[in-house]
CSV table of C-alpha atoms in Angstrom, one decimal:
chain,number,residue,atom,x,y,z
A,1288,UNK,CA,0.0,0.0,0.0
A,1289,UNK,CA,1.1,3.5,-0.7
A,1290,UNK,CA,1.9,5.8,2.2
A,1291,UNK,CA,0.0,8.6,0.5
A,1292,UNK,CA,-3.4,8.9,-1.0
A,1293,UNK,CA,-4.8,11.8,-3.0
A,1294,UNK,CA,-8.3,12.9,-2.1
A,1295,UNK,CA,-10.5,14.2,-4.9
A,1296,UNK,CA,-10.9,17.9,-5.1
A,1297,UNK,CA,-14.1,19.1,-3.6
A,1298,UNK,CA,-16.0,22.4,-3.2
A,1299,UNK,CA,-16.2,23.5,0.4
A,1300,UNK,CA,-19.0,25.7,1.6
A,1301,UNK,CA,-18.0,29.0,3.2
A,1302,UNK,CA,-20.2,29.6,6.2
A,1303,UNK,CA,-19.4,33.3,6.4
A,1304,UNK,CA,-16.8,35.9,7.0
A,1305,UNK,CA,-15.5,37.3,10.2
A,1306,UNK,CA,-13.0,40.0,11.1
A,1307,UNK,CA,-11.3,37.6,13.6
A,1308,UNK,CA,-11.5,33.8,13.8
A,1309,UNK,CA,-10.3,32.4,17.1
A,1310,UNK,CA,-9.3,28.7,17.0
A,1311,UNK,CA,-9.4,27.2,20.5
A,1312,UNK,CA,-11.8,28.1,23.3
A,1313,UNK,CA,-9.5,27.7,26.3
A,1314,UNK,CA,-8.4,30.5,28.5
A,1315,UNK,CA,-6.4,32.2,25.8
A,1316,UNK,CA,-9.1,31.8,23.2
A,1317,UNK,CA,-11.9,33.0,25.3
A,1318,UNK,CA,-9.9,36.1,26.4
A,1319,UNK,CA,-9.0,36.7,22.7
A,1320,UNK,CA,-12.6,36.5,21.5
A,1321,UNK,CA,-13.9,38.8,24.2
A,1322,UNK,CA,-11.1,41.4,23.6
A,1323,UNK,CA,-11.6,41.3,19.8
A,1324,UNK,CA,-15.3,41.7,20.2
A,1325,UNK,CA,-15.0,44.6,22.7
A,1326,UNK,CA,-12.6,46.3,20.2
A,1327,UNK,CA,-15.4,46.3,17.6
A,1328,UNK,CA,-14.5,43.2,15.5
A,1329,UNK,CA,-16.9,40.4,14.5
A,1330,UNK,CA,-15.7,37.2,16.0
A,1331,UNK,CA,-16.1,33.5,15.5
A,1332,UNK,CA,-14.7,31.2,18.2
A,1333,UNK,CA,-14.1,27.5,17.2
A,1334,UNK,CA,-13.6,25.0,19.9
A,1335,UNK,CA,-13.0,21.2,19.5
A,1336,UNK,CA,-14.5,20.2,22.9
A,1337,UNK,CA,-18.1,20.4,23.8
A,1338,UNK,CA,-17.6,23.3,26.1
A,1339,UNK,CA,-15.5,26.4,26.6
A,1340,UNK,CA,-12.7,26.8,29.1
A,1341,UNK,CA,-10.1,24.4,27.7
A,1342,UNK,CA,-7.9,22.7,30.3
A,1343,UNK,CA,-9.7,24.5,33.1
A,1344,UNK,CA,-13.0,22.8,32.3
A,1345,UNK,CA,-12.6,19.9,29.9
A,1346,UNK,CA,-9.2,19.1,31.4
A,1347,UNK,CA,-10.4,19.6,35.0
A,1348,UNK,CA,-7.4,21.8,35.8
A,1349,UNK,CA,-9.8,23.9,37.8
A,1350,UNK,CA,-7.1,26.2,39.2
A,1351,UNK,CA,-6.1,29.4,37.3
A,1352,UNK,CA,-2.5,30.0,38.2
A,1353,UNK,CA,0.0,32.7,37.5
A,1354,UNK,CA,-2.1,35.8,38.0
A,1355,UNK,CA,-2.0,36.7,41.6
A,1356,UNK,CA,0.6,36.7,44.4
A,1357,UNK,CA,0.4,34.7,47.6
A,1358,UNK,CA,-0.7,38.0,49.2
A,1359,UNK,CA,-3.5,38.4,46.8
A,1360,UNK,CA,-2.1,41.1,44.5
A,1361,UNK,CA,-3.2,41.0,40.9
A,1362,UNK,CA,-0.3,40.5,38.5
A,1363,UNK,CA,-2.6,39.8,35.6
A,1364,UNK,CA,-5.6,42.2,35.4
A,1365,UNK,CA,-8.0,42.8,32.5
A,1366,UNK,CA,-10.2,39.9,31.4
A,1367,UNK,CA,-8.6,37.4,33.8
A,1368,UNK,CA,-9.3,39.6,36.8
A,1369,UNK,CA,-12.8,40.3,35.5
A,1370,UNK,CA,-13.6,36.6,35.1
A,1371,UNK,CA,-12.1,35.5,38.3
A,1372,UNK,CA,-13.8,38.2,40.4
A,1373,UNK,CA,-17.2,37.6,38.7
A,1374,UNK,CA,-16.9,33.8,39.3
A,1375,UNK,CA,-16.0,34.4,42.9
A,1376,UNK,CA,-19.0,36.8,43.3
A,1377,UNK,CA,-21.3,34.2,41.8
A,1378,UNK,CA,-20.1,31.6,44.3
A,1379,UNK,CA,-18.2,29.0,42.2
A,1380,UNK,CA,-14.7,30.3,42.6
A,1381,UNK,CA,-12.4,31.4,45.4
A,1382,UNK,CA,-9.7,34.1,45.7
A,1383,UNK,CA,-7.6,32.6,48.5
A,1384,UNK,CA,-4.7,34.2,50.3
A,1385,UNK,CA,-2.0,32.5,52.3
A,1386,UNK,CA,-2.5,32.0,56.0
A,1387,UNK,CA,1.0,32.7,57.5
A,1388,UNK,CA,0.0,30.7,60.6
A,1389,UNK,CA,-0.4,27.5,58.7
A,1390,UNK,CA,2.2,25.3,57.1
A,1391,UNK,CA,-0.4,23.6,54.9
A,1392,UNK,CA,-2.2,25.8,52.4
A,1393,UNK,CA,-5.2,23.8,51.1
A,1394,UNK,CA,-5.4,25.7,47.8
A,1395,UNK,CA,-1.7,25.2,47.1
A,1396,UNK,CA,0.5,22.9,49.0
A,1397,UNK,CA,2.8,25.8,49.9
A,1398,UNK,CA,2.2,29.6,50.2
A,1399,UNK,CA,3.7,30.3,46.8
A,1400,UNK,CA,0.8,28.5,45.0
A,1401,UNK,CA,-2.0,30.2,46.9
A,1402,UNK,CA,-2.2,32.8,44.2
A,1403,UNK,CA,-4.4,30.5,42.1
A,1404,UNK,CA,-8.1,30.8,41.5
A,1405,UNK,CA,-9.8,27.4,42.2
A,1406,UNK,CA,-13.3,27.0,40.8
A,1407,UNK,CA,-16.1,24.6,40.0
A,1408,UNK,CA,-15.3,23.6,36.3
A,1409,UNK,CA,-18.9,22.7,35.5
A,1410,UNK,CA,-20.2,26.0,36.7
A,1411,UNK,CA,-17.3,27.7,34.9
A,1412,UNK,CA,-18.3,26.2,31.5
A,1413,UNK,CA,-21.8,27.5,31.9
A,1414,UNK,CA,-20.6,30.9,32.9
A,1415,UNK,CA,-18.3,31.1,29.9
A,1416,UNK,CA,-21.3,30.2,27.6
A,1417,UNK,CA,-23.2,33.2,29.1
A,1418,UNK,CA,-20.2,35.5,29.0
A,1419,UNK,CA,-19.4,35.1,25.3
A,1420,UNK,CA,-23.0,34.9,24.2
A,1421,UNK,CA,-23.7,38.1,26.1
A,1422,UNK,CA,-21.1,39.9,24.0
A,1423,UNK,CA,-22.2,38.5,20.6
A,1424,UNK,CA,-19.3,36.2,20.1
A,1425,UNK,CA,-20.3,33.4,17.7
A,1426,UNK,CA,-19.2,30.0,19.0
A,1427,UNK,CA,-19.0,26.7,17.3
A,1428,UNK,CA,-18.4,23.8,19.8
A,1429,UNK,CA,-17.3,20.2,18.9
A,1430,UNK,CA,-15.7,21.8,15.9
A,1431,UNK,CA,-12.1,21.2,14.8
A,1432,UNK,CA,-10.0,23.7,12.8
A,1433,UNK,CA,-8.3,21.3,10.5
A,1434,UNK,CA,-6.6,23.5,7.8
A,1435,UNK,CA,-6.1,27.0,6.4
A,1436,UNK,CA,-5.9,28.5,3.0
A,1437,UNK,CA,-3.5,31.4,2.2
A,1438,UNK,CA,-2.4,33.7,-0.5
A,1439,UNK,CA,0.7,35.8,-0.5
A,1440,UNK,CA,1.6,35.0,3.2
A,1441,UNK,CA,-1.9,36.0,4.4
A,1442,UNK,CA,-4.4,33.5,5.7
A,1443,UNK,CA,-7.7,33.7,3.9
A,1444,UNK,CA,-9.9,30.9,5.3
A,1445,UNK,CA,-9.9,28.5,8.2
A,1446,UNK,CA,-11.2,25.0,7.2
A,1447,UNK,CA,-13.3,23.4,9.9
A,1448,UNK,CA,-15.0,20.1,10.5
A,1449,UNK,CA,-18.0,19.1,12.7
A,1450,UNK,CA,-21.2,17.1,12.2
A,1451,UNK,CA,-22.0,19.2,9.2
A,1452,UNK,CA,-18.9,18.0,7.5
A,1453,UNK,CA,-16.0,20.1,6.1
A,1454,UNK,CA,-16.7,23.8,5.7
A,1455,UNK,CA,-14.7,27.0,5.7
A,1456,UNK,CA,-14.9,30.4,7.3
A,1457,UNK,CA,-13.2,33.5,5.9
A,1458,UNK,CA,-11.1,35.6,8.2
A,1459,UNK,CA,-9.3,38.9,8.1
A,1460,UNK,CA,-7.1,37.8,11.1
A,1461,UNK,CA,-6.7,34.3,12.6
A,1462,UNK,CA,-5.8,33.6,16.3
A,1463,UNK,CA,-4.3,30.2,16.9
A,1464,UNK,CA,-5.2,29.5,20.5
A,1465,UNK,CA,-5.0,25.8,20.2
A,1466,UNK,CA,-2.0,25.6,22.5
A,1467,UNK,CA,-0.3,23.3,20.0
A,1468,UNK,CA,0.2,25.8,17.1
A,1469,UNK,CA,-2.1,23.6,15.0
A,1470,UNK,CA,-3.0,26.4,12.6
A,1471,UNK,CA,0.5,27.8,12.4
A,1472,UNK,CA,1.7,24.4,11.3
A,1473,UNK,CA,-1.0,24.1,8.7
A,1474,UNK,CA,0.0,27.5,7.4
A,1475,UNK,CA,3.6,26.3,7.0
A,1476,UNK,CA,5.0,28.4,9.9
A,1477,UNK,CA,8.2,27.0,11.4
A,1478,UNK,CA,7.8,25.4,14.9
A,1479,UNK,CA,9.9,23.5,17.4
A,1480,UNK,CA,8.6,20.4,19.2
A,1481,UNK,CA,9.6,19.6,22.8
A,1482,UNK,CA,13.1,19.5,24.0
A,1483,UNK,CA,16.1,20.3,21.8
A,1484,UNK,CA,17.8,17.2,20.5
A,1485,UNK,CA,15.4,14.4,21.4
A,1486,UNK,CA,12.1,16.3,21.1
A,1487,UNK,CA,10.8,14.7,24.3
A,1488,UNK,CA,8.1,16.7,26.2
A,1489,UNK,CA,7.1,17.2,29.7
A,1490,UNK,CA,4.8,14.5,31.1
A,1491,UNK,CA,1.0,14.8,30.7
A,1492,UNK,CA,-1.6,14.4,33.4
A,1493,UNK,CA,-5.1,13.1,33.3
A,1494,UNK,CA,-6.7,15.1,36.1
A,1495,UNK,CA,-9.3,13.8,38.4
A,1496,UNK,CA,-11.4,15.3,41.3
A,1497,UNK,CA,-12.5,13.6,44.5
A,1498,UNK,CA,-14.9,14.7,47.2
A,1499,UNK,CA,-15.7,13.5,50.8
A,1500,UNK,CA,-12.0,14.2,51.8
A,1501,UNK,CA,-11.4,14.6,55.5
A,1502,UNK,CA,-9.2,17.7,55.1
A,1503,UNK,CA,-8.8,18.2,58.8
A,1504,UNK,CA,-7.1,14.8,59.0
A,1505,UNK,CA,-5.1,15.6,55.9
A,1506,UNK,CA,-4.0,19.0,57.3
A,1507,UNK,CA,-3.1,17.4,60.7
A,1508,UNK,CA,-0.9,14.8,59.1
A,1509,UNK,CA,0.9,17.4,56.9
A,1510,UNK,CA,1.3,19.8,59.9
A,1511,UNK,CA,2.8,17.1,62.1
A,1512,UNK,CA,5.1,15.7,59.5
A,1513,UNK,CA,5.8,18.8,57.4
A,1514,UNK,CA,5.1,16.8,54.4
A,1515,UNK,CA,2.7,18.6,52.0
A,1516,UNK,CA,3.4,16.3,49.1
A,1517,UNK,CA,3.9,13.0,50.9
A,1518,UNK,CA,7.5,12.3,49.7
A,1519,UNK,CA,8.5,10.3,52.7
A,1520,UNK,CA,5.3,8.3,52.8
A,1521,UNK,CA,5.5,7.5,49.1
A,1522,UNK,CA,9.2,6.4,49.6
A,1523,UNK,CA,8.0,4.0,52.2
A,1524,UNK,CA,5.2,2.7,50.0
A,1525,UNK,CA,7.6,2.2,47.1
A,1526,UNK,CA,10.0,0.2,49.3
A,1527,UNK,CA,7.0,-1.9,50.4
A,1528,UNK,CA,6.0,-2.5,46.8
A,1529,UNK,CA,2.8,-0.5,47.0
A,1530,UNK,CA,3.8,2.5,44.8
A,1531,UNK,CA,4.3,1.4,41.2
A,1532,UNK,CA,4.1,4.9,39.7
A,1533,UNK,CA,7.0,6.7,38.1
A,1534,UNK,CA,6.6,9.9,40.3
A,1535,UNK,CA,7.5,10.6,43.9
A,1536,UNK,CA,5.1,13.2,45.0
A,1537,UNK,CA,1.3,13.6,45.6
A,1538,UNK,CA,-0.4,16.9,44.7
A,1539,UNK,CA,-3.9,17.7,45.9
A,1540,UNK,CA,-5.6,21.1,45.8
A,1541,UNK,CA,-8.8,22.1,47.4
A,1542,UNK,CA,-11.3,23.5,45.0
A,1543,UNK,CA,-14.2,25.8,45.9
A,1544,UNK,CA,-15.6,23.5,48.6
A,1545,UNK,CA,-13.8,22.0,51.5
A,1546,UNK,CA,-13.5,18.3,51.0
A,1547,UNK,CA,-13.5,18.6,47.2
A,1548,UNK,CA,-10.0,18.2,45.8
A,1549,UNK,CA,-8.2,18.2,42.4
A,1550,UNK,CA,-5.6,15.5,42.2
A,1551,UNK,CA,-2.7,16.8,40.0
A,1552,UNK,CA,-0.5,13.8,40.7
A,1553,UNK,CA,-0.2,11.4,37.7
A,1554,UNK,CA,2.7,12.1,35.3
A,1555,UNK,CA,2.3,10.2,32.0
A,1556,UNK,CA,5.7,10.0,30.4
A,1557,UNK,CA,6.4,9.5,26.7
A,1558,UNK,CA,3.3,11.4,25.5
A,1559,UNK,CA,3.3,13.5,22.3
A,1560,UNK,CA,0.3,15.8,22.6
A,1561,UNK,CA,0.6,16.6,18.9
A,1562,UNK,CA,0.0,13.0,17.9
A,1563,UNK,CA,-3.5,11.5,18.0
A,1564,UNK,CA,-2.4,8.0,18.7
A,1565,UNK,CA,-0.2,9.1,21.6
A,1566,UNK,CA,-3.0,11.1,23.1
A,1567,UNK,CA,-5.4,8.2,22.8
A,1568,UNK,CA,-3.0,5.9,24.5
A,1569,UNK,CA,-2.4,8.4,27.3
A,1570,UNK,CA,-6.1,8.8,28.0
A,1571,UNK,CA,-6.5,5.1,28.3
A,1572,UNK,CA,-3.4,4.9,30.6
A,1573,UNK,CA,-4.6,7.8,32.6
A,1574,UNK,CA,-8.0,6.3,33.3
A,1575,UNK,CA,-6.4,3.1,34.4
A,1576,UNK,CA,-3.9,4.9,36.6
A,1577,UNK,CA,-6.6,7.0,38.2
A,1578,UNK,CA,-8.2,3.8,39.6
A,1579,UNK,CA,-4.9,2.4,40.9
A,1580,UNK,CA,-3.9,5.7,42.4
A,1581,UNK,CA,-7.3,6.2,44.1
A,1582,UNK,CA,-7.0,2.7,45.6
A,1583,UNK,CA,-3.7,3.6,47.2
A,1584,UNK,CA,-5.0,7.0,48.4
A,1585,UNK,CA,-7.9,5.4,50.1
A,1586,UNK,CA,-5.8,2.7,51.7
A,1587,UNK,CA,-2.7,4.7,52.7
A,1588,UNK,CA,-3.2,8.5,52.6
A,1589,UNK,CA,-4.5,10.4,55.6
A,1590,UNK,CA,-7.9,12.0,54.9
A,1591,UNK,CA,-8.7,10.0,51.8
A,1592,UNK,CA,-10.1,6.8,53.3
A,1593,UNK,CA,-13.6,7.7,52.3
A,1594,UNK,CA,-12.8,9.8,49.2
A,1595,UNK,CA,-15.2,9.4,46.3
A,1596,UNK,CA,-14.3,9.8,42.7
A,1597,UNK,CA,-16.2,12.8,41.4
A,1598,UNK,CA,-14.9,13.2,37.9
A,1599,UNK,CA,-12.1,12.1,35.6
A,1600,UNK,CA,-11.2,14.6,32.9
A,1601,UNK,CA,-12.3,13.8,29.3
A,1602,UNK,CA,-9.4,15.8,27.9
A,1603,UNK,CA,-5.7,15.1,28.6
A,1604,UNK,CA,-3.7,17.7,30.4
A,1605,UNK,CA,-0.7,18.4,28.0
A,1606,UNK,CA,2.1,20.7,29.3
A,1607,UNK,CA,3.9,21.3,26.1
A,1608,UNK,CA,4.0,20.4,22.4
A,1609,UNK,CA,5.0,22.8,19.6
A,1610,UNK,CA,6.3,26.3,20.0
A,1611,UNK,CA,6.2,28.8,17.1
A,1612,UNK,CA,9.5,30.3,15.9
A,1613,UNK,CA,9.2,34.0,15.7
A,1614,UNK,CA,11.7,36.7,14.7
A,1615,UNK,CA,12.0,37.3,18.4
A,1616,UNK,CA,12.5,34.4,21.0
A,1617,UNK,CA,12.1,35.1,24.7
A,1618,UNK,CA,15.1,33.5,26.4
A,1619,UNK,CA,15.9,32.2,29.9
A,1620,UNK,CA,18.6,34.8,30.0
A,1621,UNK,CA,16.1,37.6,29.3
A,1622,UNK,CA,13.9,36.3,32.1
A,1623,UNK,CA,16.6,35.8,34.7
A,1624,UNK,CA,18.1,39.3,34.0
A,1625,UNK,CA,14.7,40.9,34.6
A,1626,UNK,CA,14.9,42.5,31.2
A,1627,UNK,CA,12.2,45.1,30.5
A,1628,UNK,CA,10.3,45.1,27.2
A,1629,UNK,CA,8.7,48.1,25.5
A,1630,UNK,CA,6.1,45.7,24.0
A,1631,UNK,CA,5.2,43.9,27.2
A,1632,UNK,CA,1.4,43.2,27.2
A,1633,UNK,CA,1.3,41.3,30.5
A,1634,UNK,CA,3.2,39.3,33.1
A,1635,UNK,CA,3.2,36.0,34.9
A,1636,UNK,CA,3.7,35.5,38.6
A,1637,UNK,CA,4.4,31.7,38.2
A,1638,UNK,CA,7.7,30.1,38.7
A,1639,UNK,CA,9.8,27.5,36.8
A,1640,UNK,CA,7.5,24.5,36.3
A,1641,UNK,CA,8.3,22.1,33.4
A,1642,UNK,CA,8.8,18.6,34.7
A,1643,UNK,CA,11.6,16.4,33.2
A,1644,UNK,CA,10.3,14.3,30.4
A,1645,UNK,CA,11.9,11.1,31.8
A,1646,UNK,CA,11.9,11.8,35.6
A,1647,UNK,CA,8.5,13.4,36.1
A,1648,UNK,CA,9.0,14.5,39.8
A,1649,UNK,CA,12.1,16.5,38.8
A,1650,UNK,CA,12.0,20.2,38.0
A,1651,UNK,CA,15.4,20.8,36.3
A,1652,UNK,CA,15.3,24.6,36.5
A,1653,UNK,CA,14.3,24.6,40.2
A,1654,UNK,CA,16.7,21.9,41.1
A,1655,UNK,CA,19.4,23.7,39.1
A,1656,UNK,CA,18.8,26.7,41.3
A,1657,UNK,CA,18.3,29.0,38.3
A,1658,UNK,CA,17.1,32.2,40.0
A,1659,UNK,CA,14.5,34.3,38.3
A,1660,UNK,CA,12.7,37.5,39.3
A,1661,UNK,CA,9.2,37.0,40.7
A,1662,UNK,CA,7.5,38.2,37.5
A,1663,UNK,CA,8.0,37.1,33.9
A,1664,UNK,CA,7.3,39.6,31.1
A,1665,UNK,CA,5.2,38.7,28.1
A,1666,UNK,CA,6.3,40.6,25.1
A,1667,UNK,CA,3.8,41.0,22.2
A,1668,UNK,CA,6.4,39.7,19.8
A,1669,UNK,CA,6.4,36.1,21.2
A,1670,UNK,CA,2.9,35.6,19.6
A,1671,UNK,CA,4.0,36.4,16.1
A,1672,UNK,CA,5.0,33.4,14.0
A,1673,UNK,CA,7.2,33.7,10.9
A,1674,UNK,CA,5.4,33.0,7.6
A,1675,UNK,CA,1.9,34.3,8.2
A,1676,UNK,CA,1.3,38.1,8.5
A,1677,UNK,CA,-2.3,37.9,9.9
A,1678,UNK,CA,-1.8,35.1,12.5
A,1679,UNK,CA,-1.3,35.4,16.2
A,1680,UNK,CA,-0.5,32.6,18.6
A,1681,UNK,CA,-1.2,33.3,22.2
A,1682,UNK,CA,-0.8,30.6,24.9
A,1683,UNK,CA,1.8,27.9,25.5
A,1684,UNK,CA,2.8,27.7,21.8
A,1685,UNK,CA,4.6,31.1,21.9
A,1686,UNK,CA,8.1,31.9,20.6
A,1687,UNK,CA,10.2,31.2,23.7
A,1688,UNK,CA,13.1,29.0,24.8
A,1689,UNK,CA,11.7,25.8,26.1
A,1690,UNK,CA,12.4,26.4,29.8
A,1691,UNK,CA,10.5,29.7,29.6
A,1692,UNK,CA,7.3,27.7,29.1
A,1693,UNK,CA,7.4,27.0,32.8
A,1694,UNK,CA,6.2,30.4,34.0
A,1695,UNK,CA,4.3,31.4,30.8
A,1696,UNK,CA,2.2,28.3,30.0
A,1697,UNK,CA,-0.3,28.5,32.9
A,1698,UNK,CA,-3.8,30.0,32.6
A,1699,UNK,CA,-3.6,33.5,33.9
A,1700,UNK,CA,-0.7,34.6,31.7
A,1701,UNK,CA,-2.2,32.9,28.7
A,1702,UNK,CA,-5.4,35.0,29.3
A,1703,UNK,CA,-3.2,38.1,29.3
A,1704,UNK,CA,-1.7,37.0,26.0
A,1705,UNK,CA,-5.1,36.2,24.6
A,1706,UNK,CA,-6.6,39.6,25.6
A,1707,UNK,CA,-3.7,41.3,23.8
A,1708,UNK,CA,-4.0,39.1,20.8
A,1709,UNK,CA,-7.7,39.8,20.5
A,1710,UNK,CA,-7.2,43.6,20.8
A,1711,UNK,CA,-4.4,43.5,18.3
A,1712,UNK,CA,-6.3,41.3,15.8
A,1713,UNK,CA,-9.2,43.7,15.9
A,1714,UNK,CA,-6.9,46.6,15.0
A,1715,UNK,CA,-5.2,44.6,12.2
A,1716,UNK,CA,-8.5,43.6,10.8
A,1717,UNK,CA,-9.8,47.2,10.8
A,1718,UNK,CA,-6.7,48.6,9.1
A,1719,UNK,CA,-5.6,45.7,7.0
A,1720,UNK,CA,-2.1,45.9,8.4
A,1721,UNK,CA,0.0,42.9,9.4
A,1722,UNK,CA,-0.1,41.8,13.0
A,1723,UNK,CA,3.5,42.7,13.3
A,1724,UNK,CA,2.7,46.3,12.2
A,1725,UNK,CA,0.1,47.0,14.9
A,1726,UNK,CA,0.9,50.1,16.9
A,1727,UNK,CA,2.1,48.4,20.1
A,1728,UNK,CA,2.1,51.6,22.1
A,1729,UNK,CA,-1.5,52.2,21.3
A,1730,UNK,CA,-2.3,48.6,22.0
A,1731,UNK,CA,-0.7,48.8,25.4
A,1732,UNK,CA,-2.6,52.0,26.1
A,1733,UNK,CA,-5.9,50.3,25.3
A,1734,UNK,CA,-5.1,47.3,27.4
A,1735,UNK,CA,-4.1,49.6,30.3
A,1736,UNK,CA,-7.5,51.3,30.0
A,1737,UNK,CA,-9.2,47.9,30.2
A,1738,UNK,CA,-7.4,47.2,33.5
A,1739,UNK,CA,-4.6,45.0,32.2
A,1740,UNK,CA,-1.2,45.1,33.9
A,1741,UNK,CA,1.3,46.0,31.1
A,1742,UNK,CA,3.8,48.2,33.0
A,1743,UNK,CA,6.6,46.7,35.1
A,1744,UNK,CA,6.4,49.6,37.6
A,1745,UNK,CA,2.8,48.5,38.4
A,1746,UNK,CA,4.0,45.2,39.7
A,1747,UNK,CA,5.6,46.7,42.8
A,1748,UNK,CA,2.8,49.0,43.9
């Protein structure tokens, strides 16, 4: 059999034309769609899952990280702050701060992670439906963006597929918020995959939630043993032949209700999130591992004896795949030096976090004691791929050195990037200019007016 077949040419119906087509309805995509619409553009948002929210909802990573400090200061403002505060006001999210009197922080196993925003993912999905519909963003769910057409280095259409078959939508500007640079690859833009040399990627996680956890017993054990991630206990279980997993730590985070916890523990090695077969295998492995891990938790972990499985994520939590290659690449040296950027459109308060592809409990940058300032800048240029003048790529597929993914890949900073990408896309669509030619000073001024944090001086107020 031939390795290649040639499909017959076919006419594809064009559903309509939009100023901005956003591909991917996760945190970056939702922020981009809202920002573009608020800037006056017509917007179509295409999402492959059956709900908005991406990893926060379909992936059950119900913990927006990287936007606040442990003391509760907002490092990411704008749309992220708006969504977080509205969700908290409506009762399905929390804005926790660290309790200095406690060793154990239930919303983050140490004080540095209390800056997250834990939420109910099911309520969040419904909230995002209302939010985008209320601002007249057109949304297509269960719809994959599978290809693009282009002319002269400018994308003209996004090809989509859903139950109606293969169709196309015309776009003045395209935002690739897939997290995997899917549209950038289809457009022929250069990308890098995983680690230099071997292209291995950080392990994936299939998240699950449990309830009926006795958090008082859990907190008591952690407080008495100073062991928030159970390293010593797991070492003992491994020695006794009761811990067969390739990781050495246990991570649990309280969500919006006491006793309901997100288990961010499994580390599935050898997964390529850009390959369908690899993702399918990881989902199967993850579901099997969930059952085995839960059995150990009930049998051995304080507080989890009566824990009930509430939900297993239908989408795999992938930490990295492709990164676009832009004319500018944000480097580790830039971050460590605290370099200021005139085109900064946001910041991240998150630290180095990109587990080793082969040893999933290792954090090479942290263990290597690579010091970094508390905040990582997000220059506008990292979203600009080479090879397509009207394409923006906010999220974890940005043009950065691989280790910089650690602080920039989490949900609050990708919302900052999405908001900037949406506002820039609306400007490019209105003027017909390339995304690289958008007036960044004017863009930053508009973001500032919307409450976004774009100035380094504002971080220290």
